[in-house]
mmCIF file of C-alpha atoms and ligand atoms in Angstrom:
data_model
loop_
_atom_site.group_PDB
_atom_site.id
_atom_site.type_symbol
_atom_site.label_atom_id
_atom_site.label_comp_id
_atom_site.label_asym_id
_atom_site.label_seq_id
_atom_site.Cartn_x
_atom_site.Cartn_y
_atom_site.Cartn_z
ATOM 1 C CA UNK A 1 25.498 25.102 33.859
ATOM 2 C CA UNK A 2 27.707 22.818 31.436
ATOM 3 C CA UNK A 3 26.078 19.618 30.219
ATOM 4 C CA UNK A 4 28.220 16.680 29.357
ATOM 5 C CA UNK A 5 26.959 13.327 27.405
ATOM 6 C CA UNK A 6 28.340 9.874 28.324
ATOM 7 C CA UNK A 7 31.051 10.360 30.153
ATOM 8 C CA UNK A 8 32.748 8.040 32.640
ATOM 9 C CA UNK A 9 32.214 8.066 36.616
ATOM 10 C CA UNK A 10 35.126 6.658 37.173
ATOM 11 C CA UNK A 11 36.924 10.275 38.402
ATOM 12 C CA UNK A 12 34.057 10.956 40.377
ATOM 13 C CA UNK A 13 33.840 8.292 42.673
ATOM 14 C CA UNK A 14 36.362 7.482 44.825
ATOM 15 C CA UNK A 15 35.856 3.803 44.631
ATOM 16 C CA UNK A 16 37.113 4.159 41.109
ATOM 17 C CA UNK A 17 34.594 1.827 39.562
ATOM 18 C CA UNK A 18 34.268 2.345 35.835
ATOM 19 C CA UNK A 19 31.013 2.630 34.761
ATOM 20 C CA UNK A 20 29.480 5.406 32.056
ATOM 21 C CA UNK A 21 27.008 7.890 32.906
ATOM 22 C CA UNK A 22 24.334 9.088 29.791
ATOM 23 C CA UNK A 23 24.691 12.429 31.207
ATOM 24 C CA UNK A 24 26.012 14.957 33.932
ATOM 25 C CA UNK A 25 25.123 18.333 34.955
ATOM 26 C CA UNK A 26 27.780 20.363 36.608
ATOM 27 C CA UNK A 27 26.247 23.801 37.892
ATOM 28 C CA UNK A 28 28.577 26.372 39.217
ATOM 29 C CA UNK A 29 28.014 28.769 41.882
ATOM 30 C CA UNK A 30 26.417 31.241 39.850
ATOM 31 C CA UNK A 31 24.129 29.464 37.940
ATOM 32 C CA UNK A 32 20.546 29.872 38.514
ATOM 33 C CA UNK A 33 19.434 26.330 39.735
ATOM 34 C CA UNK A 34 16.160 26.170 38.297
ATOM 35 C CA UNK A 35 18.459 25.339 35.153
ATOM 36 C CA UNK A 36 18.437 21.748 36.542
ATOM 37 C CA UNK A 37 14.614 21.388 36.361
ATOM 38 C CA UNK A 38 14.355 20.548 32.555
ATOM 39 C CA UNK A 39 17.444 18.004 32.588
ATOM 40 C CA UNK A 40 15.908 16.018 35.649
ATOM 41 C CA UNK A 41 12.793 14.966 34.286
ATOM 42 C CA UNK A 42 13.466 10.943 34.093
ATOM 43 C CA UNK A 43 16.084 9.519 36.358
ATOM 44 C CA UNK A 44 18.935 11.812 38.127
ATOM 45 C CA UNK A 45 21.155 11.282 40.751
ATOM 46 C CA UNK A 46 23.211 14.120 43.397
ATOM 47 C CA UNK A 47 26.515 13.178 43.126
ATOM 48 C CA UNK A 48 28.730 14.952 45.598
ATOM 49 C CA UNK A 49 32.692 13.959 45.425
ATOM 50 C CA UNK A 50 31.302 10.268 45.377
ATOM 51 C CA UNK A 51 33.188 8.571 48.165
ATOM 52 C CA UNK A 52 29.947 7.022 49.476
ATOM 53 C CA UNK A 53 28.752 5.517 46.444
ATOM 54 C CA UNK A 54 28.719 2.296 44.740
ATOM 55 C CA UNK A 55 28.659 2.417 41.005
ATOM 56 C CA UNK A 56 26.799 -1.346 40.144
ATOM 57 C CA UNK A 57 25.910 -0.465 36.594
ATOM 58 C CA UNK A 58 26.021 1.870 33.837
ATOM 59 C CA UNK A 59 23.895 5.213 35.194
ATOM 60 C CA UNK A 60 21.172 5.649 32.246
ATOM 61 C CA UNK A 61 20.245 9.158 33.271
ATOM 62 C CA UNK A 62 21.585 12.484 34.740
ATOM 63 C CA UNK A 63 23.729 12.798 37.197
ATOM 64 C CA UNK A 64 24.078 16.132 38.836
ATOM 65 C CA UNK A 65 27.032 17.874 40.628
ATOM 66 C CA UNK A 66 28.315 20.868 41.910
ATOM 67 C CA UNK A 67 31.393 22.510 40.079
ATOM 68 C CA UNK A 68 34.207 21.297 42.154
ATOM 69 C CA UNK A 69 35.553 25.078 43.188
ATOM 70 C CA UNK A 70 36.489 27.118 45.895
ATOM 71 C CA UNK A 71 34.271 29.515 47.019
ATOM 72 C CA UNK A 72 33.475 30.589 50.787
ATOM 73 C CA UNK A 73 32.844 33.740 52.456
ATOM 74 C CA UNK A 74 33.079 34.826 55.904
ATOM 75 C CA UNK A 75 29.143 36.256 56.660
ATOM 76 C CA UNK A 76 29.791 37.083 60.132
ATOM 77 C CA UNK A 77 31.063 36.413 63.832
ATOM 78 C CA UNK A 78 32.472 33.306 63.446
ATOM 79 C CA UNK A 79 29.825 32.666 60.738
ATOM 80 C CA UNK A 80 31.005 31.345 57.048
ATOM 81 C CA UNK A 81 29.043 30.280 54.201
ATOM 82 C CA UNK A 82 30.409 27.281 51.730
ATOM 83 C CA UNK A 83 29.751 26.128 48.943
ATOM 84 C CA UNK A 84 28.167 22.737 48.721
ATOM 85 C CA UNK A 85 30.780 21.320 45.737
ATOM 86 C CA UNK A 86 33.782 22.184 47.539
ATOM 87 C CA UNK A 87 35.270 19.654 49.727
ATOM 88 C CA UNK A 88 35.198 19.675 53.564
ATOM 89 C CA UNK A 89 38.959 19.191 54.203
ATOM 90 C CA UNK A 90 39.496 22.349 51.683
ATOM 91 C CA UNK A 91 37.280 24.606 54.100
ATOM 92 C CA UNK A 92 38.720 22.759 56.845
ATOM 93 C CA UNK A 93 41.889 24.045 55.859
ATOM 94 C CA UNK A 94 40.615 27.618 55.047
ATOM 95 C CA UNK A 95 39.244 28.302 58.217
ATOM 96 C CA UNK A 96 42.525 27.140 59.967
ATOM 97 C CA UNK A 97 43.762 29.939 58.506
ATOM 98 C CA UNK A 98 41.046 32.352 58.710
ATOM 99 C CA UNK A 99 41.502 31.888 62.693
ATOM 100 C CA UNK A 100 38.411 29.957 62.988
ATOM 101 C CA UNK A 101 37.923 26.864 64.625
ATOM 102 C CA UNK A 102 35.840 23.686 65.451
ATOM 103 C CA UNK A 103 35.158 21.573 62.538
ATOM 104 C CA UNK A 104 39.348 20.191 62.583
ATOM 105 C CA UNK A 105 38.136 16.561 63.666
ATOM 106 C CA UNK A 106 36.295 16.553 60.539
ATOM 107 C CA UNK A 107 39.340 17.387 58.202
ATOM 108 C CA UNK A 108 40.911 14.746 55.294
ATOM 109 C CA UNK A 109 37.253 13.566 54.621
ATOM 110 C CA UNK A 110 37.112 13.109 50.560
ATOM 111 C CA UNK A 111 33.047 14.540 50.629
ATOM 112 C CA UNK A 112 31.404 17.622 49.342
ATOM 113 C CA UNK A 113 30.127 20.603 52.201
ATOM 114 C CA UNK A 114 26.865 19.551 50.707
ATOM 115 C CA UNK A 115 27.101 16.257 51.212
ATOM 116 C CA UNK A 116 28.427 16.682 54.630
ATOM 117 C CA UNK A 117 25.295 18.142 55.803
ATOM 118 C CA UNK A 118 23.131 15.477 53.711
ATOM 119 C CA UNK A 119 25.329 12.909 56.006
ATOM 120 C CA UNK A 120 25.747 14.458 58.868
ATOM 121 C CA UNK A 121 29.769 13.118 58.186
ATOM 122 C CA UNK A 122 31.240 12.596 61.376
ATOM 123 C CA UNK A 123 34.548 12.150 63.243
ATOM 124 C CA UNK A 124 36.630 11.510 65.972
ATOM 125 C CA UNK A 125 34.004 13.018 68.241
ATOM 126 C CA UNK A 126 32.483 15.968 66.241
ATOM 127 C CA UNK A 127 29.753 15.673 63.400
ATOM 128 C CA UNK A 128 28.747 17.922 60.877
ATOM 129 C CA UNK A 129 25.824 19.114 62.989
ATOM 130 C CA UNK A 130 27.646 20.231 65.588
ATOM 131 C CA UNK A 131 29.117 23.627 63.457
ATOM 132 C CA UNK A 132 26.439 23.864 61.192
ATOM 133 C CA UNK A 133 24.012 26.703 61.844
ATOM 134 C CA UNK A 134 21.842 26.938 58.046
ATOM 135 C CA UNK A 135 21.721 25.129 54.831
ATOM 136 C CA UNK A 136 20.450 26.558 51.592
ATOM 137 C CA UNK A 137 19.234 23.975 48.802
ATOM 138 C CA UNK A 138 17.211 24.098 45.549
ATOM 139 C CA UNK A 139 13.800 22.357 45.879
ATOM 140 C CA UNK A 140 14.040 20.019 42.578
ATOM 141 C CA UNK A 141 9.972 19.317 43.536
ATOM 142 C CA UNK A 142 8.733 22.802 44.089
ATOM 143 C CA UNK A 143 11.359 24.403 41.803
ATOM 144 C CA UNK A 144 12.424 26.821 44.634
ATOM 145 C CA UNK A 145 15.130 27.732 46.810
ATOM 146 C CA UNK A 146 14.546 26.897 50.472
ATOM 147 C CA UNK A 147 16.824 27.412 54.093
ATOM 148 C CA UNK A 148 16.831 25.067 56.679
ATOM 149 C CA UNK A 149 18.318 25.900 60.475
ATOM 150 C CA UNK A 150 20.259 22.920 61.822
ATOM 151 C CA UNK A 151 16.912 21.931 63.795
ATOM 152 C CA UNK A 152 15.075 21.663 60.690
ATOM 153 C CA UNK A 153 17.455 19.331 58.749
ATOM 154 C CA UNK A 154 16.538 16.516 61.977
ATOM 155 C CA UNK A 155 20.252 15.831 61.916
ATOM 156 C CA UNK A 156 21.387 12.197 63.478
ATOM 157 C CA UNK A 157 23.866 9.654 63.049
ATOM 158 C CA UNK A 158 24.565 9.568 59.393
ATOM 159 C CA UNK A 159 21.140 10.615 58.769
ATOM 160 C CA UNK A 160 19.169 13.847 58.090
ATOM 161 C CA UNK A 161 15.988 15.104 56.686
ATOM 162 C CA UNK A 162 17.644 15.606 53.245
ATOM 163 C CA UNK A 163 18.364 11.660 53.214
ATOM 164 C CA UNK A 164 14.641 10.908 53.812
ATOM 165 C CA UNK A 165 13.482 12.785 50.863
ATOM 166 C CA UNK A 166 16.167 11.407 48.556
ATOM 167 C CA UNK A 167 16.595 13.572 45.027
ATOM 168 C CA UNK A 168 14.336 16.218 45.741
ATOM 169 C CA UNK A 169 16.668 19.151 47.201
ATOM 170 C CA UNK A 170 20.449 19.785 45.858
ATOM 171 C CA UNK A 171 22.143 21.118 48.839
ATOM 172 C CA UNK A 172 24.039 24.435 47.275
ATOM 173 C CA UNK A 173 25.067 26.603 50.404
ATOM 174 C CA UNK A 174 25.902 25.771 53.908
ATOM 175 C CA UNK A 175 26.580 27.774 56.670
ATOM 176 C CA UNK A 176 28.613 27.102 59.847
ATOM 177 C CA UNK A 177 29.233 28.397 62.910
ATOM 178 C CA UNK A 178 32.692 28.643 63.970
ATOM 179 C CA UNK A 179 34.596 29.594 67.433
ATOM 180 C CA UNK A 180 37.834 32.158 67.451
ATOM 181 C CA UNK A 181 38.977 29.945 70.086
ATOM 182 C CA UNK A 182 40.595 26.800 69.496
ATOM 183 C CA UNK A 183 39.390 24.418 72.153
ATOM 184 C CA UNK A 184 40.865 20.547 71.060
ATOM 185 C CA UNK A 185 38.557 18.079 71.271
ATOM 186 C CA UNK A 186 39.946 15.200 72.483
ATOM 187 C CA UNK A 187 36.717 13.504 73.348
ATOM 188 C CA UNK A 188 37.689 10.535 70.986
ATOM 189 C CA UNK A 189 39.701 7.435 72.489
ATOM 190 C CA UNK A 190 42.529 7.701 70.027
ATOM 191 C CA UNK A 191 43.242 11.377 70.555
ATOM 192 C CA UNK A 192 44.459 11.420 74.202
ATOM 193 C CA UNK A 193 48.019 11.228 73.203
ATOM 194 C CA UNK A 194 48.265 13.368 69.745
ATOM 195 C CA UNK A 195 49.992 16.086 69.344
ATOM 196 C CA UNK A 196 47.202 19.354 70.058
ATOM 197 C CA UNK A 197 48.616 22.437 70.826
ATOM 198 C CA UNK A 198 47.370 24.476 68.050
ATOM 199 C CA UNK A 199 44.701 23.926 65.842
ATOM 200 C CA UNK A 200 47.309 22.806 62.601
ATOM 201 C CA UNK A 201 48.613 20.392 64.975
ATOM 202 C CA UNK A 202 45.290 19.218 65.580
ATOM 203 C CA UNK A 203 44.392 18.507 62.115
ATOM 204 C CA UNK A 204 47.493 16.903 60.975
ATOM 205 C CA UNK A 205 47.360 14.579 63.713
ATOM 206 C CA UNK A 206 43.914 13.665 62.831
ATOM 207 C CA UNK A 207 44.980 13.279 59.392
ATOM 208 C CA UNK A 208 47.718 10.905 59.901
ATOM 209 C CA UNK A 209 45.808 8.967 62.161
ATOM 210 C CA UNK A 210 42.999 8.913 59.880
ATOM 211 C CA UNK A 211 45.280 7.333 56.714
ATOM 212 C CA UNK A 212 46.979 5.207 59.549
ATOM 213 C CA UNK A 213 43.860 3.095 59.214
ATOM 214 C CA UNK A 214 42.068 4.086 55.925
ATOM 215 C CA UNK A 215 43.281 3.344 52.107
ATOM 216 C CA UNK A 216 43.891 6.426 50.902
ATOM 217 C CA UNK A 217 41.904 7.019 47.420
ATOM 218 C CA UNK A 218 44.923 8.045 45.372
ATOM 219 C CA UNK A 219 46.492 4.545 46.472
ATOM 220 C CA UNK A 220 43.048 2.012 46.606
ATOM 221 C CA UNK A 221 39.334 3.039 46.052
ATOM 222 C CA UNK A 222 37.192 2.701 48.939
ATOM 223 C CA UNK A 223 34.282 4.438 50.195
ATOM 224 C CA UNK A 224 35.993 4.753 53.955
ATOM 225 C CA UNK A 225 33.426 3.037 56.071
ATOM 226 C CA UNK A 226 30.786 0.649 54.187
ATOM 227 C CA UNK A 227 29.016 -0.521 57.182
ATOM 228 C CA UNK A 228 27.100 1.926 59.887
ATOM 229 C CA UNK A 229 27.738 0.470 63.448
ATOM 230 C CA UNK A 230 24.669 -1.479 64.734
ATOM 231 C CA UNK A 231 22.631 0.335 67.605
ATOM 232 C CA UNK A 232 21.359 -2.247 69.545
ATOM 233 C CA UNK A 233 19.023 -2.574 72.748
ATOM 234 C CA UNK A 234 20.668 -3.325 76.573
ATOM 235 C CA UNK A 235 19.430 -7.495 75.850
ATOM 236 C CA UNK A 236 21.443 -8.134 72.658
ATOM 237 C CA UNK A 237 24.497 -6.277 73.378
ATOM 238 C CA UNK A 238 24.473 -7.854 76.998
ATOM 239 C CA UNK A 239 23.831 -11.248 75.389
ATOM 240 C CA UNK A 240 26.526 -10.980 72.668
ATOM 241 C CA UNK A 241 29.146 -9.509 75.369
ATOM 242 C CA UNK A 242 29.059 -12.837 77.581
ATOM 243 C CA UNK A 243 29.304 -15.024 74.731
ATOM 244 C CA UNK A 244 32.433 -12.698 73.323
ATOM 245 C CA UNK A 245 33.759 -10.967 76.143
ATOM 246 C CA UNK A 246 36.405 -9.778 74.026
ATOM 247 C CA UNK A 247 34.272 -7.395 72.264
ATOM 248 C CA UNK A 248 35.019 -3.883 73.035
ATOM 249 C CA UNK A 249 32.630 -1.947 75.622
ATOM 250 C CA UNK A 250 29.661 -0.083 74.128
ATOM 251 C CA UNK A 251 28.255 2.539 76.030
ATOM 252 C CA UNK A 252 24.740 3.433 76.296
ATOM 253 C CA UNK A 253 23.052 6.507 74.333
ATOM 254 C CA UNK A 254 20.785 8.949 74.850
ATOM 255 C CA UNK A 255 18.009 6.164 74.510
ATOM 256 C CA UNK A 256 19.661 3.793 76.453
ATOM 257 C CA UNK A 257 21.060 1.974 73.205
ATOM 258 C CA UNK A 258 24.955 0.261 72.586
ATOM 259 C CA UNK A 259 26.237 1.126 69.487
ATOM 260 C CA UNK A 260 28.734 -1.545 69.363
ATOM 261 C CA UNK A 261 31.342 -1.300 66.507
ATOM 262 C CA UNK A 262 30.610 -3.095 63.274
ATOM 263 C CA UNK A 263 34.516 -3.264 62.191
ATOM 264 C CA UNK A 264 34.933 -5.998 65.394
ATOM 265 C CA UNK A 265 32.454 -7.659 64.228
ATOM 266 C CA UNK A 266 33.172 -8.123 60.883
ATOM 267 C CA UNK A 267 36.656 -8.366 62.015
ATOM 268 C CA UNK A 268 35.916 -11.223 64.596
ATOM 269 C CA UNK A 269 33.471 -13.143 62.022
ATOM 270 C CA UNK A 270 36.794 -13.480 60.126
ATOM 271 C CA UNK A 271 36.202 -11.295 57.110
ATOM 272 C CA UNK A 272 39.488 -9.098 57.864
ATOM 273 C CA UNK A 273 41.984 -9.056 54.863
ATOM 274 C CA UNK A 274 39.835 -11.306 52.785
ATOM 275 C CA UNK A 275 39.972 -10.654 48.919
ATOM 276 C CA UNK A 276 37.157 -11.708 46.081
ATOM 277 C CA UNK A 277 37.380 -10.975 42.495
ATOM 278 C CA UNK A 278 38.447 -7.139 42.885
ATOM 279 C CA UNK A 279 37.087 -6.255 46.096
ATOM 280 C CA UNK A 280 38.658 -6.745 49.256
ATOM 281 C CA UNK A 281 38.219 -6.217 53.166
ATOM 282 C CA UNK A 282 41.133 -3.766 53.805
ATOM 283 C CA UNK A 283 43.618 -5.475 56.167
ATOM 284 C CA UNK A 284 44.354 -2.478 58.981
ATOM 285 C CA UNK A 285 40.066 -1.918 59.081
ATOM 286 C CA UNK A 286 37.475 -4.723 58.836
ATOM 287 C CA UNK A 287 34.846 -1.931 58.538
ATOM 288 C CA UNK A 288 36.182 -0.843 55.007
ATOM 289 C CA UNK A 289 35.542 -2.432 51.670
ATOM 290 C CA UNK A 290 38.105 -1.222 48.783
ATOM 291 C CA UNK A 291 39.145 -1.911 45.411
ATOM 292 C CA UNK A 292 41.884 -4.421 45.100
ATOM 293 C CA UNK A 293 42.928 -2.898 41.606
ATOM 294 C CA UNK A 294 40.023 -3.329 39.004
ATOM 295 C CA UNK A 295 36.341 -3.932 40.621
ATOM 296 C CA UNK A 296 32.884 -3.974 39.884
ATOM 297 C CA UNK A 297 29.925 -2.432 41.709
ATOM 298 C CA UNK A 298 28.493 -5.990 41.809
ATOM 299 C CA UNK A 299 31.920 -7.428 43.147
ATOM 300 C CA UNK A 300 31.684 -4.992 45.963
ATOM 301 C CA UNK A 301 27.875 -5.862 46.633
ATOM 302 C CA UNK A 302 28.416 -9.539 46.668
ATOM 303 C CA UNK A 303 31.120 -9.292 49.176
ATOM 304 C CA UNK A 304 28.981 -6.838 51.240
ATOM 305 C CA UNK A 305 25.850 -9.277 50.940
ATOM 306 C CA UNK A 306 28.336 -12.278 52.444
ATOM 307 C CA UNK A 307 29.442 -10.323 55.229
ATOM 308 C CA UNK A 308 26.292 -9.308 56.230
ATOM 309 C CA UNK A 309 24.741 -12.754 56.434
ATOM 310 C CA UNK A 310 27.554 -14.211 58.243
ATOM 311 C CA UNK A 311 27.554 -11.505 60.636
ATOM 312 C CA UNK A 312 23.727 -12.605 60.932
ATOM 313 C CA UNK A 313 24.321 -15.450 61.553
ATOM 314 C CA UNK A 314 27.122 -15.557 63.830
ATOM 315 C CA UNK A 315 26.007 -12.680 66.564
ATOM 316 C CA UNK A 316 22.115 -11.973 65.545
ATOM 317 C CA UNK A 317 23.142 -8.487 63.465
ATOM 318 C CA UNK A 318 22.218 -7.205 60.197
ATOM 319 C CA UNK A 319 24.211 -4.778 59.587
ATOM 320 C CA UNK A 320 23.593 -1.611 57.170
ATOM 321 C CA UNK A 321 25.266 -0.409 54.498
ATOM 322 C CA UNK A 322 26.257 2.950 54.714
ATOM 323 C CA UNK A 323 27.814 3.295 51.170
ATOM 324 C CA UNK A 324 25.084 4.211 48.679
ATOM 325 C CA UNK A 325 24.574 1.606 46.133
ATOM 326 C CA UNK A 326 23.557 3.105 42.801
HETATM 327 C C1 FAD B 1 38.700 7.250 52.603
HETATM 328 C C2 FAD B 1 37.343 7.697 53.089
HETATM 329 C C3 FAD B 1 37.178 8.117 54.394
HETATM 330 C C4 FAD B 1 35.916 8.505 54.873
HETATM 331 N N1 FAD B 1 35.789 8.906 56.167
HETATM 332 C C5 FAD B 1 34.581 9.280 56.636
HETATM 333 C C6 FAD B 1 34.433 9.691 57.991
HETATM 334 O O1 FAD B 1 35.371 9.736 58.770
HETATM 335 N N2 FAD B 1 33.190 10.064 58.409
HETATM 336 C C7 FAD B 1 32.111 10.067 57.578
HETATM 337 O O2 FAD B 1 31.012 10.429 58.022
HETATM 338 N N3 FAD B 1 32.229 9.684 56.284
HETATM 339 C C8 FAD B 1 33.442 9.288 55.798
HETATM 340 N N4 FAD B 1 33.556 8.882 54.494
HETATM 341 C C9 FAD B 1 32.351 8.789 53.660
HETATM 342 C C10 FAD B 1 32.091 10.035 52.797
HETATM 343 O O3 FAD B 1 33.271 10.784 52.584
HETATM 344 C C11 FAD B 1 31.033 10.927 53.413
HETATM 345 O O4 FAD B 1 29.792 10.256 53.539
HETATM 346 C C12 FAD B 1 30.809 12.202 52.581
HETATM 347 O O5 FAD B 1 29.886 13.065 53.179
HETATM 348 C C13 FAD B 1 30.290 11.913 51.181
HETATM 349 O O6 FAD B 1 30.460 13.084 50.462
HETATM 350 P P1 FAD B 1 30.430 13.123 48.897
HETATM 351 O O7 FAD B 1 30.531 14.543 48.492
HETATM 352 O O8 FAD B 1 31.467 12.234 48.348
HETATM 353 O O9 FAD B 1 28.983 12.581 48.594
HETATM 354 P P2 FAD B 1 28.541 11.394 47.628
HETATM 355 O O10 FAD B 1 29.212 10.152 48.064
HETATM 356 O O11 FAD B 1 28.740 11.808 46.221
HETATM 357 O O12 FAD B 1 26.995 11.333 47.958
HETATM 358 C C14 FAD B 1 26.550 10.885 49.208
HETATM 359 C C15 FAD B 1 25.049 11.149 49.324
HETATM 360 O O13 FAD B 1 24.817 12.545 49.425
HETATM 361 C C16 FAD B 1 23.989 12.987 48.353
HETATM 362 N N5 FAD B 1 24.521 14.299 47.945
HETATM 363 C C17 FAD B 1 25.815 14.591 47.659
HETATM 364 N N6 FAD B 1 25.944 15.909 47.420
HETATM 365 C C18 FAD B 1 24.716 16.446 47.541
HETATM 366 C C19 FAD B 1 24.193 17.764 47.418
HETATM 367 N N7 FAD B 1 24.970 18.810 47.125
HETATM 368 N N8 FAD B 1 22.863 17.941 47.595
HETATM 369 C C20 FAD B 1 22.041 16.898 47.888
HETATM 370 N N9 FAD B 1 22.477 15.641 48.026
HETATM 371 C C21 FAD B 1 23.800 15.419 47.860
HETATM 372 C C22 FAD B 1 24.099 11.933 47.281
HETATM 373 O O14 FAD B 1 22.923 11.896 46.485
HETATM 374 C C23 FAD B 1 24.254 10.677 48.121
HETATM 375 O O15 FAD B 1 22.996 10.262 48.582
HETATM 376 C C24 FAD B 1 34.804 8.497 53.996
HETATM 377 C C25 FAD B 1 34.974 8.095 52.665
HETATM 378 C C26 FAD B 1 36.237 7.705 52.217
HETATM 379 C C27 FAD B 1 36.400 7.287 50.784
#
């Protein structure tokens, strides 16, 4: 494990806000994790590749990642086992051409495998949970490695167990199961018409329709969506659909909720485009926040804050943050 003493976040958040960190622990895949217990007594953060974090202020404690490198193995049928520092869209890519498909939707997302399955990342119609079969993290609070089967990590929309029991397991391994036969999913609105014939095809399209609408981080630091959409009851979607009957059509879920989409909203409150010191709403997509050219954490919270109070107070909402503030 390699130990490093003040050293800037700004590579290792995609937002590209410049603030120091007194420490960071990078452990590799063979290290023996209980390594980490001694340097996370006091505060310590997981930091994955950081694209859903917000810096606000200098970190005065550890943070700990995962070495950024390649390293995945197939384990079985259709079975292969990642490495939780490695990024999704670099396995995505590797099983493409290890003949193995299913998680394409997912591909040109800037997070960790590890963080994917603390998310539950999602999609154009597929979410992490759907191909992952086992995860494999160090228990920081019982100083143990520990499995979990998909059941057990109580996956849901951006949510899983490993968010409600934040700092206490470092995801290291996760496994997913894969199909040798490429089936496109085109369950997603935007995909009917994209080129799909073979599973590359699939995944470029999906990447040029995801930068069609997203800054890309090499161009202007975001951290993709900041909001989550609202799920709201039959009453208040009803109620805000005759009063603006442009808004697009929700359907219900499994509980008989609308998840209505927090970009229109945000979007139709007026926020679209709209710059303030260095943080902006990014013009193509209300729903994402990004860094006009230098920003603070606290510029990017203060814009968040105003949005979400005149989204309150225009249609009833609060919406939630799903960037990370730190
Ligand atoms: C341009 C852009 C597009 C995006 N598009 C999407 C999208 O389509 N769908 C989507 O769902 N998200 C999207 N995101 C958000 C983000 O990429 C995902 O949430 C991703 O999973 C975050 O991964 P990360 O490795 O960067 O994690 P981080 O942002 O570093 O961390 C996120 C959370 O996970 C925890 N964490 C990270 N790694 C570990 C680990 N190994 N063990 C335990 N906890 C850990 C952190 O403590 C933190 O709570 C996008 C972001 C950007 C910048």
């Amino acid at each position: 494990m390699k130990l490093l003493e003040n050293i800037s976040l700004k590579p290792y958040n995609t937002f590209g806000i410049d603030v120091p960190a007194r420490r960071m622990a990078v452990l590799e895949p063979g290290d023996d994790p209980s390594q980490l217990l001694p340097v996370v007594h006091g505060r310590y953060f997981v930091l994955g590749a950081g694209s859903d974090v917000v810096f606000t202020r200098a970190y005065d404690g550890t943070v700990v990642r995962l070495d950024d490198v390649h390293n995945v193995t197939r384990i079985g049928d259709g079975m292969v086992r990642a490495w939780g520092g490695m990024t999704m869209d670099r396995l995505i890519e590797w099983t493409l051409q290890h003949d193995l498909y299913g998680a394409e939707n997912l591909s040109a997302i800037p997070g960790t495998v590890g963080a994917a399955a603390v998310q539950n990342v999602g999609a154009y119609g597929v979410e992490a949970k759907d191909v992952i079969a086992n995860v494999e993290a160090y228990d920081l609070q019982q100083g143990a490695m520990c499995s979990f089967t998909a059941e057990e990590c109580r996956f849901a929309y951006r949510d899983s167990m490993f968010k409600h029991n934040p700092g206490r397991y470092v995801v290291l391994w996760v496994t997913f199961r894969l199909s040798s036969d490429f089936v496109p999913n085109l369950s997603y609105k935007a995909l009917a018409d994209v080129p799909h014939a073979t599973a590359q095809q699939m995944r470029q399209s999906i990447t040029d329709l995801r930068w069609s609408k997203l800054p890309r981080p090499e161009e202007h630091g975001s951290a993709g969506s900041f909001f989550k959409n609202p799920v709201v009851d039959e009453a208040t979607y009803l109620g805000i659909k005759e009063k603006y009957p442009d808004m697009p059509e929700a359907h219900p879920t499994a509980m008989a909720m609308y998840k209505l989409s927090a970009g229109w909203l945000i979007d139709r409150a007026g926020w679209k485009g709209h710059t303030q010191g260095g943080a902006g709403v990014w013009p193509k997509n209300a729903l994402v926040l990004y860094n006009t050219g230098v920003c603070t954490g606290d510029e990017v919270t203060a814009l968040a804050g105003e949005i979400v109070d005149d989204v309150h107070a225009k249609f009833g909402i609060t919406l939630i943050p799903e960037a990370i503030m730190v």
